[in-house]
Short mmCIF file of C-alpha atoms and ligand atoms in Angstrom, two decimals:
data_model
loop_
_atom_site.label_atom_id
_atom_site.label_comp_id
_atom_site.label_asym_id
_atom_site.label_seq_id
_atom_site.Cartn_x
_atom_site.Cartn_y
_atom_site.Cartn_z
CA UNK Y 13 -0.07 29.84 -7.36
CA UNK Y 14 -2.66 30.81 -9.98
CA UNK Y 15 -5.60 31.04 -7.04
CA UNK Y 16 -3.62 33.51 -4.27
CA UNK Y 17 -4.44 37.15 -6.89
CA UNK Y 18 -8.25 35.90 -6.78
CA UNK Y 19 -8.46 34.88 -2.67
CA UNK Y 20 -6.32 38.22 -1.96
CA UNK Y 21 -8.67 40.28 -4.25
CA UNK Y 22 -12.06 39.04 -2.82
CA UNK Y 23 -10.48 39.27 0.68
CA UNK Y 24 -9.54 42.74 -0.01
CA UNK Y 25 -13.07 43.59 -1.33
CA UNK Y 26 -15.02 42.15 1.76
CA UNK Y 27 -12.36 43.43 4.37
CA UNK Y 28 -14.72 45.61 7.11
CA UNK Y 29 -13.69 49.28 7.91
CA UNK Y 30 -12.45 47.52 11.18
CA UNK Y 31 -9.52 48.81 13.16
CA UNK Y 32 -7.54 46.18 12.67
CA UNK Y 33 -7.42 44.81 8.78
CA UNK Y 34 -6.67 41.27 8.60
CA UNK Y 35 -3.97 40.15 6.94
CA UNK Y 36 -4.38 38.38 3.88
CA UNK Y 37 -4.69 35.06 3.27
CA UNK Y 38 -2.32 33.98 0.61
CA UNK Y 39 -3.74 30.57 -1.09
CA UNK Y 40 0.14 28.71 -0.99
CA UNK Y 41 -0.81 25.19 -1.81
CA UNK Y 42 -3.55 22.91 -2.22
CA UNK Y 43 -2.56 18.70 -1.32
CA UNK Y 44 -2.05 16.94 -4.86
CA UNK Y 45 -4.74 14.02 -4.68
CA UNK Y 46 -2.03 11.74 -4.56
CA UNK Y 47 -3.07 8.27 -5.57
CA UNK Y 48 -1.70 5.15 -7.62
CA UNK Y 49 -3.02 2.47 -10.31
CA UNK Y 50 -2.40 -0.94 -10.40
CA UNK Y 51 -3.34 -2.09 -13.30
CA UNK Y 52 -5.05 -5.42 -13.63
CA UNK Y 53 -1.81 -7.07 -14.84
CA UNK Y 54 -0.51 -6.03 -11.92
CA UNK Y 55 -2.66 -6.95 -9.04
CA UNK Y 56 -2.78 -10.34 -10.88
CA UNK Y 57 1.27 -10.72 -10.63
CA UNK Y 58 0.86 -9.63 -7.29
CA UNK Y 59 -1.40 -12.29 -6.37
CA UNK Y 60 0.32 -14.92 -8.35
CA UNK Y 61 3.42 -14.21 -6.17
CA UNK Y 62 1.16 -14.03 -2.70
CA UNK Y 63 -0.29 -17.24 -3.46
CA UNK Y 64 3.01 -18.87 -4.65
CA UNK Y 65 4.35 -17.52 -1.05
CA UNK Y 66 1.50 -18.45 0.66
CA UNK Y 67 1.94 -22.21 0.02
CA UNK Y 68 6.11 -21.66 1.07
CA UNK Y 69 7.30 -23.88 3.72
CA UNK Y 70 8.74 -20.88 5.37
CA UNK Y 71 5.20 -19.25 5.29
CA UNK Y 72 3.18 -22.43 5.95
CA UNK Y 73 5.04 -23.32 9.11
CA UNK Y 74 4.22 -19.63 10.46
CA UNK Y 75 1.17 -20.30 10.36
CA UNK Y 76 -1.82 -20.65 13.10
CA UNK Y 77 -3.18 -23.73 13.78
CA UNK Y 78 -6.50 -22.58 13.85
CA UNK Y 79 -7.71 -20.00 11.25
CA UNK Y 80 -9.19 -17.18 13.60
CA UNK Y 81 -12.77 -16.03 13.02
CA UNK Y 82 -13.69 -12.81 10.99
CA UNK Y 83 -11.46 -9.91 10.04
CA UNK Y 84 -8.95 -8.13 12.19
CA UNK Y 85 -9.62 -4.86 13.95
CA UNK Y 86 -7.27 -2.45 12.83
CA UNK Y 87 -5.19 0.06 14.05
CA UNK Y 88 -3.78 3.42 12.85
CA UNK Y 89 -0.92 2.36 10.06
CA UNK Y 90 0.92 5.52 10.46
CA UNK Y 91 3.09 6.42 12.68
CA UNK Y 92 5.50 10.03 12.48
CA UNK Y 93 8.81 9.51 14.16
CA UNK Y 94 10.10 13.00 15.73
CA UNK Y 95 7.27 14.54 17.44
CA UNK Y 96 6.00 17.84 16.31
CA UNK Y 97 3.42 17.17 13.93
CA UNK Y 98 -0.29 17.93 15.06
CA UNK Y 99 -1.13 15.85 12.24
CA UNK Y 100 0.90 14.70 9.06
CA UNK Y 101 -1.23 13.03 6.59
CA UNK Y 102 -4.52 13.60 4.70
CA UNK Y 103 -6.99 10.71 3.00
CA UNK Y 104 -6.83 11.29 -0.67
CA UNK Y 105 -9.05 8.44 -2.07
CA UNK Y 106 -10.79 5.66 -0.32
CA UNK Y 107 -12.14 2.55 -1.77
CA UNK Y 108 -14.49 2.56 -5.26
CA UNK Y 109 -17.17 0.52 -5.28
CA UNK Y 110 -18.55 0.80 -8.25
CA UNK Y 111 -17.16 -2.17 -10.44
CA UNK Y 112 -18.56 -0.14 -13.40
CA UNK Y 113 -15.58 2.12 -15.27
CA UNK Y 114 -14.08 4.47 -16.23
CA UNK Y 115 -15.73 7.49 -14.15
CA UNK Y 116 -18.13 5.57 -12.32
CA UNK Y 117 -17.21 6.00 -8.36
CA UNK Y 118 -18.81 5.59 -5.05
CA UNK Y 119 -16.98 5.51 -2.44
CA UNK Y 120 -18.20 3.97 1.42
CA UNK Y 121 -20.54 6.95 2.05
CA UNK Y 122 -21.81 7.18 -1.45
CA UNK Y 123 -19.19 10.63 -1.93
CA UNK Y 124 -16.84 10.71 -5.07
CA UNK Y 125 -13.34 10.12 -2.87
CA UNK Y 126 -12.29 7.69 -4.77
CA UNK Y 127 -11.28 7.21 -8.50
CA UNK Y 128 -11.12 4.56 -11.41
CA UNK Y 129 -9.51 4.70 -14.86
CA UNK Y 130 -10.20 3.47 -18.00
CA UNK Y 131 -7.68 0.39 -17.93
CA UNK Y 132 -10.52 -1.41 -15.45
CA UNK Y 133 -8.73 -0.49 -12.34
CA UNK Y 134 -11.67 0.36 -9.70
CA UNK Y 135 -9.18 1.96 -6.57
CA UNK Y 136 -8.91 -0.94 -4.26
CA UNK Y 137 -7.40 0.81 -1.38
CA UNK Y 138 -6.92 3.90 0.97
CA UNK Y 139 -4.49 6.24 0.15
CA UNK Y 140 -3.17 7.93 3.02
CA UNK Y 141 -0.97 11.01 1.92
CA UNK Y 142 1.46 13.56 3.72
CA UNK Y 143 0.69 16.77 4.18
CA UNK Y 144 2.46 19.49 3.99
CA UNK Y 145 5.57 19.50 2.34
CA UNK Y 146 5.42 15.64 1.47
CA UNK Y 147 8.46 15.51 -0.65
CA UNK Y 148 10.69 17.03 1.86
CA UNK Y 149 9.06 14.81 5.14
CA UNK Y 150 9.25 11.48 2.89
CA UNK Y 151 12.80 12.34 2.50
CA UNK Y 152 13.32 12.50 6.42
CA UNK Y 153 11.56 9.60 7.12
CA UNK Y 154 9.21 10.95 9.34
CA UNK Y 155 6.41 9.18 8.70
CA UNK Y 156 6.81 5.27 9.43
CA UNK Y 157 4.42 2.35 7.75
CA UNK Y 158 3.61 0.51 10.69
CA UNK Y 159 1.50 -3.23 10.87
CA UNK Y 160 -2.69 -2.33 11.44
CA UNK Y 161 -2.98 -5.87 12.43
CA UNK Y 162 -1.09 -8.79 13.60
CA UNK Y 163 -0.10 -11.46 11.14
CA UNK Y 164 2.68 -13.01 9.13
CA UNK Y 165 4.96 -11.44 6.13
CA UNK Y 166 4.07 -13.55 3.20
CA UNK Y 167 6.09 -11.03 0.30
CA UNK Y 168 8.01 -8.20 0.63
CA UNK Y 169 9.54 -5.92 -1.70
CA UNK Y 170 12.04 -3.48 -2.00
CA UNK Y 171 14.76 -1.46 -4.05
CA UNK Y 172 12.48 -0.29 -6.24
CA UNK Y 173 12.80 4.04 -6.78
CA UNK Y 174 10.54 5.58 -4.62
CA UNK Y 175 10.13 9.29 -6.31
CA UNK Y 176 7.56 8.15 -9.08
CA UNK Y 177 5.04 11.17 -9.65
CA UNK Y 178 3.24 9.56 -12.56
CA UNK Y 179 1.19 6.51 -13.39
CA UNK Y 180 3.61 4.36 -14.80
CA UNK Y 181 4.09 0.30 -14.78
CA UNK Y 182 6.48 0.28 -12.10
CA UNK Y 183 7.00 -2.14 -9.15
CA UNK Y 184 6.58 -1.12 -5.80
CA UNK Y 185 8.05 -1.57 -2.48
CA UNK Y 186 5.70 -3.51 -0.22
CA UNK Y 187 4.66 -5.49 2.44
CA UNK Y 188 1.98 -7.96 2.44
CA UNK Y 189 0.40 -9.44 5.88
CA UNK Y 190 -1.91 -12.79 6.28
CA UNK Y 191 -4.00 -11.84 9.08
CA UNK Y 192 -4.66 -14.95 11.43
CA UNK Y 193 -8.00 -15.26 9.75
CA UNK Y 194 -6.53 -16.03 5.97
CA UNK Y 195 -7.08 -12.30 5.17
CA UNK Y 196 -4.07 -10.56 3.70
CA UNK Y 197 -2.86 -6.51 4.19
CA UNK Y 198 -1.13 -4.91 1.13
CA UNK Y 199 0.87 -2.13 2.50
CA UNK Y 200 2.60 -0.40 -0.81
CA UNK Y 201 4.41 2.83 -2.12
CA UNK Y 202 7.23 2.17 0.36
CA UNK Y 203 10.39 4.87 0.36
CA UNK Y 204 13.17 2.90 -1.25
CA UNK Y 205 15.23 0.48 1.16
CA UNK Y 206 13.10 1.19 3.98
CA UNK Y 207 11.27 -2.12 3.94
CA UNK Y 208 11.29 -3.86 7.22
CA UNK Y 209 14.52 -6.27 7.71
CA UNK Y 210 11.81 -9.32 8.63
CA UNK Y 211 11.64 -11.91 5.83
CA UNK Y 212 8.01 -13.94 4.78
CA UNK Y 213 7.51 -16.09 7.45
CA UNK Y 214 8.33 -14.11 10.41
CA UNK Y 215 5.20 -12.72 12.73
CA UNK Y 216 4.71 -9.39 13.62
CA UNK Y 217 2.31 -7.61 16.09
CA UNK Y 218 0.16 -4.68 15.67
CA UNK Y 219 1.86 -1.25 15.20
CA UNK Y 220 4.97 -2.79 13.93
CA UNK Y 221 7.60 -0.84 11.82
CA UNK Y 222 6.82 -1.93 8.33
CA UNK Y 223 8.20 0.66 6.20
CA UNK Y 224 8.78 4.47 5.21
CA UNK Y 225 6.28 6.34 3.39
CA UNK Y 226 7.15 6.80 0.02
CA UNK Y 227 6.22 7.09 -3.59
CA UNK Y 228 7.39 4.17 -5.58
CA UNK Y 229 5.43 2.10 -8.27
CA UNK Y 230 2.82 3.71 -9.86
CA UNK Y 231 1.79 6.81 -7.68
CA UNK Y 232 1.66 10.32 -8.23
CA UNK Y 233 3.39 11.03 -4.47
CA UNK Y 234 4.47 10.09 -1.33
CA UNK Y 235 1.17 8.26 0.05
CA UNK Y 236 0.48 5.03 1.82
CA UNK Y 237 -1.80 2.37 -0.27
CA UNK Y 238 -3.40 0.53 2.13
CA UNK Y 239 -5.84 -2.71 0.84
CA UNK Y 240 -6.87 -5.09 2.70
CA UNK Y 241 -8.61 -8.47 1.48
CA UNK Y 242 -10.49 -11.31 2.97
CA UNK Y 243 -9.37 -14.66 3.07
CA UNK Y 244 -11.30 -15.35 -0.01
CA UNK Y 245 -9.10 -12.96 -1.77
CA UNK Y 246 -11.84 -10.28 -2.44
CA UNK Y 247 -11.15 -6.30 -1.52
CA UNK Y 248 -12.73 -5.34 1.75
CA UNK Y 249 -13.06 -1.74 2.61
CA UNK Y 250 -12.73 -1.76 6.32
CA UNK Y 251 -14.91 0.98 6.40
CA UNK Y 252 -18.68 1.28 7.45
CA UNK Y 253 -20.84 3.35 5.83
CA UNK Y 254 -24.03 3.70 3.57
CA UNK Y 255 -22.58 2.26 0.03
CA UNK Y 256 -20.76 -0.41 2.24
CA UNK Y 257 -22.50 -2.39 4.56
CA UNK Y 258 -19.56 -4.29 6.35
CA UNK Y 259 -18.55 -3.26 9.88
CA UNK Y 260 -15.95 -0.69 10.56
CA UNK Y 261 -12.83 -2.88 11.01
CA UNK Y 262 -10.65 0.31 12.63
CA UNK Y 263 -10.71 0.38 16.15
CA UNK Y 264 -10.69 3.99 16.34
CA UNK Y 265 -13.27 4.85 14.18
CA UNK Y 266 -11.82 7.76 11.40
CA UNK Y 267 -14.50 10.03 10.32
CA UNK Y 268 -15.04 10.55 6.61
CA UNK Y 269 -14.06 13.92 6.76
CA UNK Y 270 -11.80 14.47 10.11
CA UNK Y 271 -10.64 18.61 9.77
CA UNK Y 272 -7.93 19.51 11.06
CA UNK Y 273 -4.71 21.82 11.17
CA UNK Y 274 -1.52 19.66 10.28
CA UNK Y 275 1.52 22.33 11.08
CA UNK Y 276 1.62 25.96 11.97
CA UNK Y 277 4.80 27.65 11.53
CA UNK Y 278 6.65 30.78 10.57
CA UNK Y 279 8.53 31.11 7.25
CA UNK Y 280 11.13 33.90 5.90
CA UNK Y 281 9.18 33.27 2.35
CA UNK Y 282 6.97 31.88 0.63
CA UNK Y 283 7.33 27.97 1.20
CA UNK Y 284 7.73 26.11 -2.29
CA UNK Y 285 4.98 23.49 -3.42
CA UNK Y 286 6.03 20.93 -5.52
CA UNK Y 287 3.99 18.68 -7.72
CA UNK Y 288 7.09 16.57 -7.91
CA UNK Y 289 10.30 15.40 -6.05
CA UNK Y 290 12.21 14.38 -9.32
CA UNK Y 291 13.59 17.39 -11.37
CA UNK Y 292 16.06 15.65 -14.04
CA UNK Y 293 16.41 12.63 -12.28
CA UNK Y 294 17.94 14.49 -9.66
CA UNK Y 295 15.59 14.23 -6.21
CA UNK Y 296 14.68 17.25 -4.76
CA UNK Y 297 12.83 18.77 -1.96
CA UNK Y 298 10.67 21.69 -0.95
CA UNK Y 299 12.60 24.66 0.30
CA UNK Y 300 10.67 26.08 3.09
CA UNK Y 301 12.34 28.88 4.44
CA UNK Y 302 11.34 28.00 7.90
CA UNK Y 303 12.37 30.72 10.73
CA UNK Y 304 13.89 29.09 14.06
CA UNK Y 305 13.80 32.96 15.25
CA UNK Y 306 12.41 36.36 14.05
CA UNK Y 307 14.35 39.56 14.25
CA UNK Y 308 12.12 42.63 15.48
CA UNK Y 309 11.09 44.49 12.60
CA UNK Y 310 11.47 41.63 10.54
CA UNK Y 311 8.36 40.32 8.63
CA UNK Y 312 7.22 36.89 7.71
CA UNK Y 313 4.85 34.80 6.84
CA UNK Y 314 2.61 33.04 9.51
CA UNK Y 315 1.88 29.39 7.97
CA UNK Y 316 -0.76 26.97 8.42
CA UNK Y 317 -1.31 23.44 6.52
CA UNK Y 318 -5.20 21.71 6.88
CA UNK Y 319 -6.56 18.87 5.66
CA UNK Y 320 -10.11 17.78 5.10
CA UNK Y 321 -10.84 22.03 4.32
CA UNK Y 322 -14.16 22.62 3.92
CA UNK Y 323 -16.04 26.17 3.32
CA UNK Y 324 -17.46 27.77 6.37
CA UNK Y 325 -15.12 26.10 8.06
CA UNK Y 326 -13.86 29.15 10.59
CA UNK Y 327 -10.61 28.57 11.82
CA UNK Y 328 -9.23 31.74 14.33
CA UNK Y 329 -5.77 33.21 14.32
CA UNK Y 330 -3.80 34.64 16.70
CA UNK Y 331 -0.23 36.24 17.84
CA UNK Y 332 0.26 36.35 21.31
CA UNK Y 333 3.17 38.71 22.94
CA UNK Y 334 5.33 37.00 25.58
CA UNK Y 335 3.43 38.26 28.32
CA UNK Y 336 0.38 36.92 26.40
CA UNK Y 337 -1.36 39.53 25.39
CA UNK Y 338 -2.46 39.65 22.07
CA UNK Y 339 -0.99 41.32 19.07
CA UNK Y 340 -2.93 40.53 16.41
CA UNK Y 341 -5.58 38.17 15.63
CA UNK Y 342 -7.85 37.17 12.70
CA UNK Y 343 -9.57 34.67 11.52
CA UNK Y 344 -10.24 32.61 8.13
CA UNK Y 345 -12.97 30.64 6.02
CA UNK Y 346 -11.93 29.12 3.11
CA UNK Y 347 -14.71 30.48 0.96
CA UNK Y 348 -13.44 33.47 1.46
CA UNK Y 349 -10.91 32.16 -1.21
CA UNK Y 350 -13.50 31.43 -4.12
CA UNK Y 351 -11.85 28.27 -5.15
CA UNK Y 352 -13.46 26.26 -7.66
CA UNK Y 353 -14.88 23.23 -4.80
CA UNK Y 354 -15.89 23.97 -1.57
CA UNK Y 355 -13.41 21.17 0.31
CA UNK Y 356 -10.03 20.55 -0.41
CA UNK Y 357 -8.05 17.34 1.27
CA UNK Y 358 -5.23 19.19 2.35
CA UNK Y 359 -4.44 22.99 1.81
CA UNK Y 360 -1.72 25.65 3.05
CA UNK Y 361 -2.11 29.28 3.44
CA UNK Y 362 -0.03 32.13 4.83
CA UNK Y 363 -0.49 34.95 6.41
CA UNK Y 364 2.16 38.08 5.91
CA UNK Y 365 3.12 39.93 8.90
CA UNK Y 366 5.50 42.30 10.34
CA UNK Y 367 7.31 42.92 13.70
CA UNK Y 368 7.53 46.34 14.75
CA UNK Y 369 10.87 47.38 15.37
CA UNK Y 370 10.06 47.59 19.19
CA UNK Y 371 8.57 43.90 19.52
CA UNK Y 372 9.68 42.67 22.82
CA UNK Y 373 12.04 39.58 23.35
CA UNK Y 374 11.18 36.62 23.80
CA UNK Y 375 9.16 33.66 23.33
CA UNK Y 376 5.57 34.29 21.24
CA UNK Y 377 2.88 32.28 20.62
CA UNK Y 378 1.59 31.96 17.26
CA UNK Y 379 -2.07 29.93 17.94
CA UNK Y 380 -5.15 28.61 15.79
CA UNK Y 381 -8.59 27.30 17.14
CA UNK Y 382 -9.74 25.17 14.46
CA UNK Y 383 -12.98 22.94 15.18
CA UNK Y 384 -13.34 22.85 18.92
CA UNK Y 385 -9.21 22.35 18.93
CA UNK Y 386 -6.60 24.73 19.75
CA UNK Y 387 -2.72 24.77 18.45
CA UNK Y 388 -0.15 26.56 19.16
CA UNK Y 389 3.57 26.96 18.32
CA UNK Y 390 5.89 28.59 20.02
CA UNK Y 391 8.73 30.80 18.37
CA UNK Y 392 11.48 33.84 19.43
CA UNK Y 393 11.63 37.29 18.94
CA UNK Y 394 15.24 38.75 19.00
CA UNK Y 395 18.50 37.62 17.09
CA UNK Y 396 19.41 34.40 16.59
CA UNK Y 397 22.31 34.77 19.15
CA UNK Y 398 19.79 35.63 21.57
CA UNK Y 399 17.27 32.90 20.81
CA UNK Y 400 20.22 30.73 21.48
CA UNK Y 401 20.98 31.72 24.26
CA UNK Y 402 17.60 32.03 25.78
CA UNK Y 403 17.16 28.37 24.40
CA UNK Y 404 20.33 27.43 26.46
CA UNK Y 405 18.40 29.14 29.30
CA UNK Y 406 15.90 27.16 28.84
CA UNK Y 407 18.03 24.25 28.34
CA UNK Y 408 16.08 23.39 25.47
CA UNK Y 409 17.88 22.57 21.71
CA UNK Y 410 17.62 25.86 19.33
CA UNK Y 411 16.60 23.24 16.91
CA UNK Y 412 13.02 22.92 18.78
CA UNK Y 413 12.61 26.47 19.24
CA UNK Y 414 9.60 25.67 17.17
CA UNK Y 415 8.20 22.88 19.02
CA UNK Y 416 4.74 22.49 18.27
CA UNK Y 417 2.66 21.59 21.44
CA UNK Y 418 -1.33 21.11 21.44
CA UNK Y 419 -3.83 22.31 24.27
CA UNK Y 420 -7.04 22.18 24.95
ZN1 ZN S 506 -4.19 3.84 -3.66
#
């Protein structure tokens, strides 16, 4: 990547006469700012077809009585299936609203996360993107769509290709929920046949399976678009803040900017970044070179993924033996990097490191203490016949011998 020469340099240049030098940071990726468009046509086929279902019998009959009063509160709409993530996703745009365009944005705190184009499409939505390696994890499925709020399916859609990385006029696959109150959830970008078996009509409850995350339609990567509008069709931005005066719909609150380290994790090279998960029509995926196991005297490269990366921003490294003692620590601000803004969405760095050739056996701690939270990952030093055995010993699968766990 074109910044790592520049963040190596300057790290070089400011490196004390210490005992220890730091490793250095090697800039790997920064999070594409994965969004979508829906062009007016669009959202005006879309809600021809929500009112058209709206008024089914199928629909109609689902329906409550009694409208309810006021929005929903909502909760989280992600959820990651295998455990192991500290975190998996990163907020690349929220709401716009400033009706003027193109380049006129404000988003719920006044900031710029948000975007419009000139085709008169003011973003209408949250996009909520994966982070890292979101071509190879929307692949897996890991990360499930799942209902913020309870309601009933008025539309679906599905079997549209999910590995768009370009504006485009595509279709989507999507979900669409009318809350109990008449207000209606779009839930879009789906992964291709992952939509939920439940047909229009059919009810379902708060945190839900919806759908895979995905990138089909008109988006530029795997990313949830998540709209929500009220029952008089109009787009609310469940969000509180000072350039939006309506109350906070989520029921646990999510902080404009919410920091945090996503994955740590050893690699036997330099992880690849890819803008896009469609070479020649042909899907592909990140190759990470992940490491189950690290020989002594072998080196590699120490990984961590953030989002919401601001300058001065300290986040503290460290390798701990098996016995726990340290052998080797450092820590990191990413304006020690130079990059051309001072806060990035999502980023991923690496640190290179070696294993002397005496490096005891055993299970090491690779940890970060990142704003007032620590991580740590566990991994083995020896071969990989004896990191499967001492993962038999352990009676644990060799395929977790990476299994992330969070303390305090
Ligand atoms: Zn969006």
């Amino acid at each position: 990547m074109k910044y790592r020469a520049a963040a190596t340099a300057l790290l070089l240049l400011l490196a004390p006469a210490a005992p220890a030098r730091p490793p250095d940071a090697q800039w790997l990726a920064e999070a594409a700012a994965f969004g979508d468009e829906l062009s007016p046509s669009q959202r005006l086929q879309i809600q021809q077809q929500l009112d058209q279902a709206l008024t089914s019998a199928a629909v109609q009959s689902a329906l409550p009585s009694r409208k309810a009063d006021g929005l929903p509160r909502l909760q989280w709409p992600l959820r990651a299936n295998p455990a192991g993530y500290f975190g998996y996703h990163g907020v690349s745009n929220f709401v716009d609203h400033d009706a003027a365009f193109p380049n006129h944005v404000r988003d719920y705190v006044c900031g710029s996360r948000t975007y419009d184009n000139a085709g008169g499409y003011n973003h209408g939505g949250t996009d909520y993107f994966i982070w890292p390696f979101p071509w190879r994890t929307m692949d897996a499925g890991d990360i499930s769509i799942v209902a913020a709020a309870a309601g009933v399916i008025v539309l679906r859609s599905d079997g549209n290709p999910d590995r768009s990385c370009a504006m485009g006029d595509l279709p989507w696959n999507a979900v669409y929920i009318r809350h109990d109150d008449g207000s209606v959830a779009w839930y879009g970008h789906m992964k291709r046949d992952s939509v939920t078996a439940r047909q229009p009509g059919e009810r379902v409850e708060p945190g839900e399976y919806l759908g895979l995350v995905g990138s089909s339609g008109s988006s530029t990567g795997p990313h949830l678009h998540f709209e929500l509008h009220d029952a008089a069709g109009r787009v609310v931005d469940p969000k509180n803040g000072a350039c939006n005066a309506a109350p906070d719909l989520w029921q646990i609150a999510q902080p404009y900017e919410d920091p945090a380290i996503n994955t740590l994790s050893l690699h036997a090279a330099e992880p690849q970044s890819l803008r896009c998960g469609l070479v020649d029509g042909q899907p592909v995926n990140e190759e990470t070179y992940a490491l189950h196991s690290v020989a002594p005297g072998q080196s590699f490269l120490a990984f961590a993924a953030f989002r919401d990366h601001r300058n001065g921003d300290i986040s503290q490294f460290s390798i701990l033996r098996p016995d726990g003692s340290v052998f080797t620590n450092w820590q990191y601000d990413l304006a020690e990097a130079s990059l051309p803004r001072p806060f990035y969405a999502g980023t991923a760095w690496g640190w290179s490191q070696n294993l002397p050739a005496d490096a005891p056996l055993g299970y090491w701690t690779f940890a970060a203490d990142f704003h007032g939270r620590r991580y740590a990952v566990e991994f083995f030093v020896g071969s990989e016949a004896q990191a499967r055995d001492a993962a038999v010993r352990r009676e644990r699968a060799a395929a977790t011998l990476l299994s992330p766990r969070r303390t305090r």
